[in-house]
């Protein structure tokens, strides 16, 4: 059992490192091209994308209306899990029914999530895109203990496909979020932190495994 677990962990680490090398290669191809293409796409969305996005939402059942969201199921150990969530790119604010959001329609530009620790709150529509790429999002409010935040920041910085930021209005001091999954933890030393990272960093829940966590938006 222990040998099998070690093999799985080694395989996961190798996979993450391979994706990290791919990210670096993409960066070397130049940020200028990325910024230019993004600007063109954003402009197109602003002019005529709304109709297309609305139609896409109608076609795949996704919606920015919180009433259309699937209800969360709660596991015995307190983890919340949602069903199918919308994945349409939108150029407007989304009314997410939970804080922080766990998925749903989002902006086309993701927040950088290559072990990035942010000091200010993030635009939700961009952070959700990071979740779509398989990132784990660590969030906290002003009730979180400084010692816990220091340890969590160190863990995030050492983990590709993760990010951390404050969320003032969340109900618990420290929360962990992946696409369609969320849980509260008691602090940095809670064993659920390690379990959540091991399971959901580029985990099976990821809608776009291998997608970049760099060349996105930085605070």
CSV table of C-alpha atoms in Angstrom, one decimal:
chain,number,residue,atom,x,y,z
A,1,UNK,CA,0.0,0.0,0.0
A,2,UNK,CA,2.8,2.4,1.0
A,3,UNK,CA,4.8,1.6,-2.1
A,4,UNK,CA,1.8,2.1,-4.4
A,5,UNK,CA,1.1,5.5,-2.7
A,6,UNK,CA,4.7,6.5,-3.2
A,7,UNK,CA,4.6,5.5,-6.8
A,8,UNK,CA,1.4,7.6,-7.4
A,9,UNK,CA,3.0,10.6,-5.6
A,10,UNK,CA,6.1,10.3,-7.7
A,11,UNK,CA,4.1,10.1,-10.9
A,12,UNK,CA,2.1,13.2,-9.9
A,13,UNK,CA,5.2,15.1,-9.1
A,14,UNK,CA,6.8,14.1,-12.4
A,15,UNK,CA,3.6,15.1,-14.3
A,16,UNK,CA,3.5,18.5,-12.6
A,17,UNK,CA,7.2,19.1,-13.3
A,18,UNK,CA,6.7,18.2,-16.9
A,19,UNK,CA,3.8,20.7,-17.2
A,20,UNK,CA,6.0,23.4,-15.4
A,21,UNK,CA,8.7,22.9,-18.1
A,22,UNK,CA,6.1,23.3,-20.8
A,23,UNK,CA,4.9,26.5,-19.2
A,24,UNK,CA,8.5,27.8,-19.2
A,25,UNK,CA,8.8,26.9,-22.9
A,26,UNK,CA,5.6,28.8,-23.7
A,27,UNK,CA,7.0,31.8,-21.8
A,28,UNK,CA,10.1,31.8,-23.9
A,29,UNK,CA,8.0,32.0,-27.1
A,30,UNK,CA,7.2,35.5,-26.0
A,31,UNK,CA,4.8,37.5,-24.0
A,32,UNK,CA,4.3,40.0,-26.7
A,33,UNK,CA,2.3,37.6,-28.9
A,34,UNK,CA,0.2,36.5,-26.0
A,35,UNK,CA,-0.7,40.1,-25.0
A,36,UNK,CA,-1.5,41.0,-28.6
A,37,UNK,CA,-3.8,38.0,-29.2
A,38,UNK,CA,-5.5,38.6,-25.9
A,39,UNK,CA,-6.2,42.3,-26.7
A,40,UNK,CA,-7.7,41.3,-30.1
A,41,UNK,CA,-9.9,38.7,-28.5
A,42,UNK,CA,-11.0,41.0,-25.7
A,43,UNK,CA,-11.9,43.6,-28.2
A,44,UNK,CA,-13.9,41.1,-30.3
A,45,UNK,CA,-15.8,40.0,-27.2
A,46,UNK,CA,-16.6,43.6,-26.2
A,47,UNK,CA,-18.1,44.3,-29.7
A,48,UNK,CA,-19.9,41.1,-30.6
A,49,UNK,CA,-19.1,38.3,-28.2
A,50,UNK,CA,-22.1,38.8,-25.8
A,51,UNK,CA,-24.6,37.2,-28.2
A,52,UNK,CA,-22.3,34.3,-28.9
A,53,UNK,CA,-21.7,33.7,-25.3
A,54,UNK,CA,-25.4,33.9,-24.5
A,55,UNK,CA,-26.1,31.3,-27.1
A,56,UNK,CA,-23.4,29.1,-25.9
A,57,UNK,CA,-24.9,29.2,-22.4
A,58,UNK,CA,-28.3,28.3,-23.7
A,59,UNK,CA,-26.8,25.4,-25.6
A,60,UNK,CA,-24.8,23.8,-22.8
A,61,UNK,CA,-27.0,24.6,-19.9
A,62,UNK,CA,-24.6,26.9,-18.2
A,63,UNK,CA,-25.7,30.2,-16.7
A,64,UNK,CA,-24.6,33.2,-14.7
A,65,UNK,CA,-27.9,33.0,-12.8
A,66,UNK,CA,-27.2,31.6,-9.3
A,67,UNK,CA,-30.6,30.0,-9.2
A,68,UNK,CA,-29.5,27.6,-12.0
A,69,UNK,CA,-26.5,26.3,-10.1
A,70,UNK,CA,-26.6,22.7,-9.0
A,71,UNK,CA,-26.9,22.1,-5.2
A,72,UNK,CA,-23.7,21.1,-3.4
A,73,UNK,CA,-23.4,17.7,-1.8
A,74,UNK,CA,-21.5,17.5,1.5
A,75,UNK,CA,-19.3,14.6,2.3
A,76,UNK,CA,-19.0,13.0,5.8
A,77,UNK,CA,-15.8,14.9,6.5
A,78,UNK,CA,-17.3,18.3,5.4
A,79,UNK,CA,-16.1,18.7,1.8
A,80,UNK,CA,-18.6,20.3,-0.5
A,81,UNK,CA,-18.9,19.0,-4.1
A,82,UNK,CA,-20.9,20.5,-6.9
A,83,UNK,CA,-22.1,18.8,-10.1
A,84,UNK,CA,-21.6,20.1,-13.7
A,85,UNK,CA,-20.7,23.8,-13.8
A,86,UNK,CA,-20.8,26.2,-16.7
A,87,UNK,CA,-17.5,26.9,-18.5
A,88,UNK,CA,-18.5,29.7,-20.9
A,89,UNK,CA,-16.1,32.6,-21.3
A,90,UNK,CA,-17.8,35.9,-20.5
A,91,UNK,CA,-16.7,39.5,-20.5
A,92,UNK,CA,-18.8,40.6,-17.5
A,93,UNK,CA,-19.1,40.0,-13.8
A,94,UNK,CA,-20.7,36.6,-12.8
A,95,UNK,CA,-23.0,36.3,-9.9
A,96,UNK,CA,-21.5,33.3,-8.1
A,97,UNK,CA,-23.7,31.8,-5.3
A,98,UNK,CA,-20.8,30.9,-3.0
A,99,UNK,CA,-17.7,32.7,-1.7
A,100,UNK,CA,-15.1,32.0,-3.0
A,101,UNK,CA,-16.6,30.6,-6.2
A,102,UNK,CA,-15.8,27.0,-7.1
A,103,UNK,CA,-16.3,27.2,-10.9
A,104,UNK,CA,-18.8,28.3,-13.5
A,105,UNK,CA,-18.7,30.9,-16.3
A,106,UNK,CA,-15.6,33.0,-16.1
A,107,UNK,CA,-13.3,35.5,-17.9
A,108,UNK,CA,-11.1,34.2,-20.7
A,109,UNK,CA,-7.9,35.3,-18.9
A,110,UNK,CA,-6.8,33.2,-15.9
A,111,UNK,CA,-4.9,34.4,-12.8
A,112,UNK,CA,-1.3,33.2,-12.7
A,113,UNK,CA,-1.4,30.2,-10.5
A,114,UNK,CA,2.2,28.9,-10.6
A,115,UNK,CA,2.6,29.0,-6.9
A,116,UNK,CA,1.5,32.7,-6.8
A,117,UNK,CA,0.7,34.3,-3.4
A,118,UNK,CA,-1.4,37.5,-3.8
A,119,UNK,CA,-1.7,40.2,-1.1
A,120,UNK,CA,-5.0,41.6,-2.3
A,121,UNK,CA,-8.4,40.1,-3.3
A,122,UNK,CA,-8.6,38.7,-6.9
A,123,UNK,CA,-11.2,39.2,-9.6
A,124,UNK,CA,-13.4,36.1,-9.1
A,125,UNK,CA,-13.9,35.6,-12.8
A,126,UNK,CA,-10.2,35.3,-13.4
A,127,UNK,CA,-9.5,33.1,-10.4
A,128,UNK,CA,-12.2,30.7,-11.5
A,129,UNK,CA,-10.4,30.2,-14.8
A,130,UNK,CA,-7.3,29.1,-12.8
A,131,UNK,CA,-9.5,26.5,-11.1
A,132,UNK,CA,-10.5,25.3,-14.6
A,133,UNK,CA,-6.8,24.7,-15.3
A,134,UNK,CA,-6.5,22.5,-12.3
A,135,UNK,CA,-5.3,24.9,-9.7
A,136,UNK,CA,-6.0,24.8,-5.9
A,137,UNK,CA,-7.0,28.2,-4.5
A,138,UNK,CA,-6.1,28.9,-0.8
A,139,UNK,CA,-8.2,31.8,0.6
A,140,UNK,CA,-8.4,33.4,4.0
A,141,UNK,CA,-10.1,36.3,5.8
A,142,UNK,CA,-8.9,38.6,8.6
A,143,UNK,CA,-9.7,36.0,11.3
A,144,UNK,CA,-6.9,33.6,10.0
A,145,UNK,CA,-3.8,33.3,12.2
A,146,UNK,CA,-0.6,34.9,10.8
A,147,UNK,CA,1.4,31.7,11.6
A,148,UNK,CA,-1.1,29.7,9.5
A,149,UNK,CA,-0.9,32.1,6.6
A,150,UNK,CA,2.9,32.0,6.6
A,151,UNK,CA,2.9,28.2,6.4
A,152,UNK,CA,0.2,28.1,3.7
A,153,UNK,CA,2.0,30.7,1.6
A,154,UNK,CA,5.2,28.6,1.8
A,155,UNK,CA,3.2,25.6,0.6
A,156,UNK,CA,1.6,27.4,-2.3
A,157,UNK,CA,5.0,28.9,-3.4
A,158,UNK,CA,6.4,25.4,-3.6
A,159,UNK,CA,3.4,24.0,-5.5
A,160,UNK,CA,2.8,24.7,-9.2
A,161,UNK,CA,-0.9,25.0,-10.1
A,162,UNK,CA,-1.8,26.7,-6.8
A,163,UNK,CA,-2.5,30.3,-5.7
A,164,UNK,CA,-3.4,32.1,-2.5
A,165,UNK,CA,-5.3,35.3,-1.8
A,166,UNK,CA,-7.5,37.0,0.8
A,167,UNK,CA,-11.3,36.9,0.5
A,168,UNK,CA,-12.7,39.2,3.1
A,169,UNK,CA,-16.3,37.9,2.9
A,170,UNK,CA,-15.8,34.2,3.1
A,171,UNK,CA,-17.4,32.6,6.2
A,172,UNK,CA,-14.4,30.7,7.6
A,173,UNK,CA,-10.8,31.8,8.3
A,174,UNK,CA,-9.1,29.4,5.9
A,175,UNK,CA,-10.7,27.7,2.9
A,176,UNK,CA,-9.4,25.5,0.1
A,177,UNK,CA,-11.1,25.4,-3.4
A,178,UNK,CA,-10.6,23.4,-6.5
A,179,UNK,CA,-13.0,23.2,-9.5
A,180,UNK,CA,-16.4,22.0,-8.1
A,181,UNK,CA,-14.8,21.2,-4.7
A,182,UNK,CA,-14.4,23.2,-1.5
A,183,UNK,CA,-13.6,22.7,2.1
A,184,UNK,CA,-12.8,24.6,5.3
A,185,UNK,CA,-9.7,23.7,7.3
A,186,UNK,CA,-8.7,24.5,10.8
A,187,UNK,CA,-5.3,25.8,9.9
A,188,UNK,CA,-2.1,25.1,8.0
A,189,UNK,CA,-1.4,22.0,10.1
A,190,UNK,CA,-4.8,20.4,9.4
A,191,UNK,CA,-4.1,17.1,7.6
A,192,UNK,CA,-6.9,17.9,5.1
A,193,UNK,CA,-4.6,20.6,3.6
A,194,UNK,CA,-2.1,18.0,2.3
A,195,UNK,CA,-4.9,15.7,1.2
A,196,UNK,CA,-6.7,18.4,-0.7
A,197,UNK,CA,-3.5,19.5,-2.5
A,198,UNK,CA,-2.6,15.9,-3.3
A,199,UNK,CA,-6.0,15.1,-4.7
A,200,UNK,CA,-6.9,18.3,-6.6
A,201,UNK,CA,-3.7,19.9,-7.9
A,202,UNK,CA,-4.2,18.9,-11.6
A,203,UNK,CA,-6.6,16.2,-10.2
A,204,UNK,CA,-9.4,14.3,-12.0
A,205,UNK,CA,-11.8,17.2,-11.5
A,206,UNK,CA,-9.7,19.4,-13.8
A,207,UNK,CA,-11.7,20.5,-16.9
A,208,UNK,CA,-8.6,21.5,-18.8
A,209,UNK,CA,-5.6,19.4,-17.5
A,210,UNK,CA,-2.2,20.7,-18.6
A,211,UNK,CA,-3.5,24.2,-19.4
A,212,UNK,CA,-1.1,27.0,-18.5
A,213,UNK,CA,-0.9,28.6,-15.1
A,214,UNK,CA,1.5,31.4,-16.4
A,215,UNK,CA,1.1,34.1,-19.0
A,216,UNK,CA,-2.2,35.0,-17.4
A,217,UNK,CA,-3.1,37.9,-15.2
A,218,UNK,CA,-0.8,39.0,-12.4
A,219,UNK,CA,-1.8,41.4,-9.6
